[in-house]
Amino acid sequence: MTDANGSSFVYVTYIRTTPERLWSALTSPDFVQQYWLGVRPEAEWKTGGAWKLVLPDGRVGDTGEIVAFEPTKRLAIRWRNEFMPELKAEGWSLCTMEVEPVGEAVKLTVTHAMEREGTKFIGAVSAGWPQVLSNLKSLLETGSVVLPSREYRP
Amino acid sequence: MDSDPVFRALADASRRQLLDRLHEHNGQTLGELCRGIEMTRQAVAKHLAILAAANLVAWQRQGREKRHFINPVAIREIAERWVSKFEQPRLHALAALKQNLEGEHHD
């Protein structure tokens, strides 16, 4: 699952909502926790702010820094896994979330990339993102999620 | 998103083959996808456009190149249309059971 310039994945979903509501859904910890498989973000929501994901059992899952914070448009996070040693060893990734109105919907593009090729980290998040994004879509469009949480191995 | 385009896109063996190739090696250019495949470049481009319209493939410009990525979110959304119908009552039943066992009551 790699490309010539390292490993990356691109996820796209169209959600019937507004850029403002989607932005709020991406950056409000209480809301994020409802669709992000039980994970809760804690961050200083501005460019240069510290960012982390807290697992349902209280451990810190991932840490990083917000490198772009453009409300209703673009959120980019320099991101490293913390709770799985082999993933942490692979170092930093870059996750970019772009919000763009398309007709009556909003297009959300999530790109998660690493400079190194064939990383386990990108493989691991590639299983999670589709679940998180379809939960998010379903929560914004219908008010409920399909998968409330999952197991987080040590 | 309407799911008809997804089913139409998946109904074709050549397009499923392109998705398999992206699954093996994500982020390929049109040229890379044409290599070792018995389809003209035009046919591959046409199939990719249909896959992109169904949101099964996303593409990004990286410098001068246009790279194609399989988008697993669209497949997940299709699955959930039915998964949620089967799973929701069970999840609600479990939530109710948990509330009962833990003695939480909502007035």
mmCIF file of C-alpha atoms in Angstrom, chain A residues 1-5 8-14 16 98 109 111 117 126-127 129-131 133-135 137-138 141 144-148, chain B residues 1-2 22-28 32 52 55 58-60 62 65 67 69-74 76-77 80 83-84 87-88 91-92:
data_model
loop_
_atom_site.group_PDB
_atom_site.id
_atom_site.type_symbol
_atom_site.label_atom_id
_atom_site.label_comp_id
_atom_site.label_asym_id
_atom_site.label_seq_id
_atom_site.Cartn_x
_atom_site.Cartn_y
_atom_site.Cartn_z
ATOM 1 C CA MET A 1 0.000 0.000 0.000
ATOM 2 C CA THR A 2 2.666 2.502 -0.927
ATOM 3 C CA ASP A 3 3.355 4.986 -3.614
ATOM 4 C CA ALA A 4 6.668 5.972 -5.097
ATOM 5 C CA ASN A 5 7.085 8.874 -2.674
ATOM 6 C CA SER A 8 0.105 7.546 1.845
ATOM 7 C CA PHE A 9 -3.618 7.107 1.742
ATOM 8 C CA VAL A 10 -6.358 9.403 0.547
ATOM 9 C CA TYR A 11 -9.900 9.101 1.874
ATOM 10 C CA VAL A 12 -12.841 10.992 0.458
ATOM 11 C CA THR A 13 -16.390 11.227 1.710
ATOM 12 C CA TYR A 14 -19.297 13.486 0.747
ATOM 13 C CA ARG A 16 -24.791 16.410 3.465
ATOM 14 C CA GLU A 98 -9.631 19.390 3.668
ATOM 15 C CA THR A 109 -10.611 14.664 1.943
ATOM 16 C CA THR A 111 -4.704 12.474 3.378
ATOM 17 C CA GLU A 117 7.836 3.666 2.237
ATOM 18 C CA SER A 126 -5.832 2.741 6.827
ATOM 19 C CA ALA A 127 -8.059 0.296 8.695
ATOM 20 C CA TRP A 129 -10.041 5.945 8.747
ATOM 21 C CA PRO A 130 -12.882 4.386 6.709
ATOM 22 C CA GLN A 131 -14.676 3.494 9.961
ATOM 23 C CA LEU A 133 -15.234 8.764 8.322
ATOM 24 C CA SER A 134 -18.341 6.722 7.723
ATOM 25 C CA ASN A 135 -19.246 7.132 11.401
ATOM 26 C CA LYS A 137 -20.939 10.962 7.871
ATOM 27 C CA SER A 138 -23.620 8.925 9.541
ATOM 28 C CA GLU A 141 -26.572 13.008 8.423
ATOM 29 C CA SER A 144 -26.155 8.265 15.149
ATOM 30 C CA VAL A 145 -23.004 6.235 14.524
ATOM 31 C CA VAL A 146 -22.608 2.619 13.431
ATOM 32 C CA LEU A 147 -19.518 1.625 15.449
ATOM 33 C CA PRO A 148 -19.366 3.385 18.834
ATOM 34 C CA MET B 1 -24.075 9.954 -1.895
ATOM 35 C CA ASP B 2 -26.271 7.889 -4.206
ATOM 36 C CA LEU B 22 -4.478 0.160 -6.540
ATOM 37 C CA HIS B 23 -5.016 -1.972 -3.457
ATOM 38 C CA GLU B 24 -1.686 -3.722 -4.139
ATOM 39 C CA HIS B 25 0.098 -0.485 -4.891
ATOM 40 C CA ASN B 26 -1.688 2.713 -3.976
ATOM 41 C CA GLY B 27 -1.048 6.102 -5.529
ATOM 42 C CA GLN B 28 -0.240 5.033 -9.099
ATOM 43 C CA GLU B 32 1.819 2.971 -14.083
ATOM 44 C CA ALA B 52 -13.734 8.437 -9.451
ATOM 45 C CA ASN B 55 -15.948 7.969 -5.192
ATOM 46 C CA ALA B 58 -9.619 9.594 -5.382
ATOM 47 C CA TRP B 59 -6.803 11.358 -7.155
ATOM 48 C CA GLN B 60 -4.292 13.969 -6.180
ATOM 49 C CA GLN B 62 1.750 15.591 -6.748
ATOM 50 C CA GLU B 65 1.857 13.746 -11.667
ATOM 51 C CA ARG B 67 -1.782 9.869 -8.574
ATOM 52 C CA PHE B 69 -5.806 6.181 -4.628
ATOM 53 C CA ILE B 70 -8.359 3.530 -3.805
ATOM 54 C CA ASN B 71 -10.966 5.121 -1.515
ATOM 55 C CA PRO B 72 -12.119 2.493 0.984
ATOM 56 C CA VAL B 73 -14.601 4.925 2.554
ATOM 57 C CA ALA B 74 -17.121 4.458 -0.277
ATOM 58 C CA ARG B 76 -17.433 1.057 3.937
ATOM 59 C CA GLU B 77 -20.461 3.326 3.449
ATOM 60 C CA GLU B 80 -22.865 0.092 6.605
ATOM 61 C CA VAL B 83 -24.605 -3.611 8.536
ATOM 62 C CA SER B 84 -26.236 -0.809 10.490
ATOM 63 C CA GLU B 87 -26.397 -4.261 14.068
ATOM 64 C CA GLN B 88 -28.314 -1.256 15.419
ATOM 65 C CA LEU B 91 -26.325 -2.452 19.848
ATOM 66 C CA HIS B 92 -29.374 -0.769 21.343
#
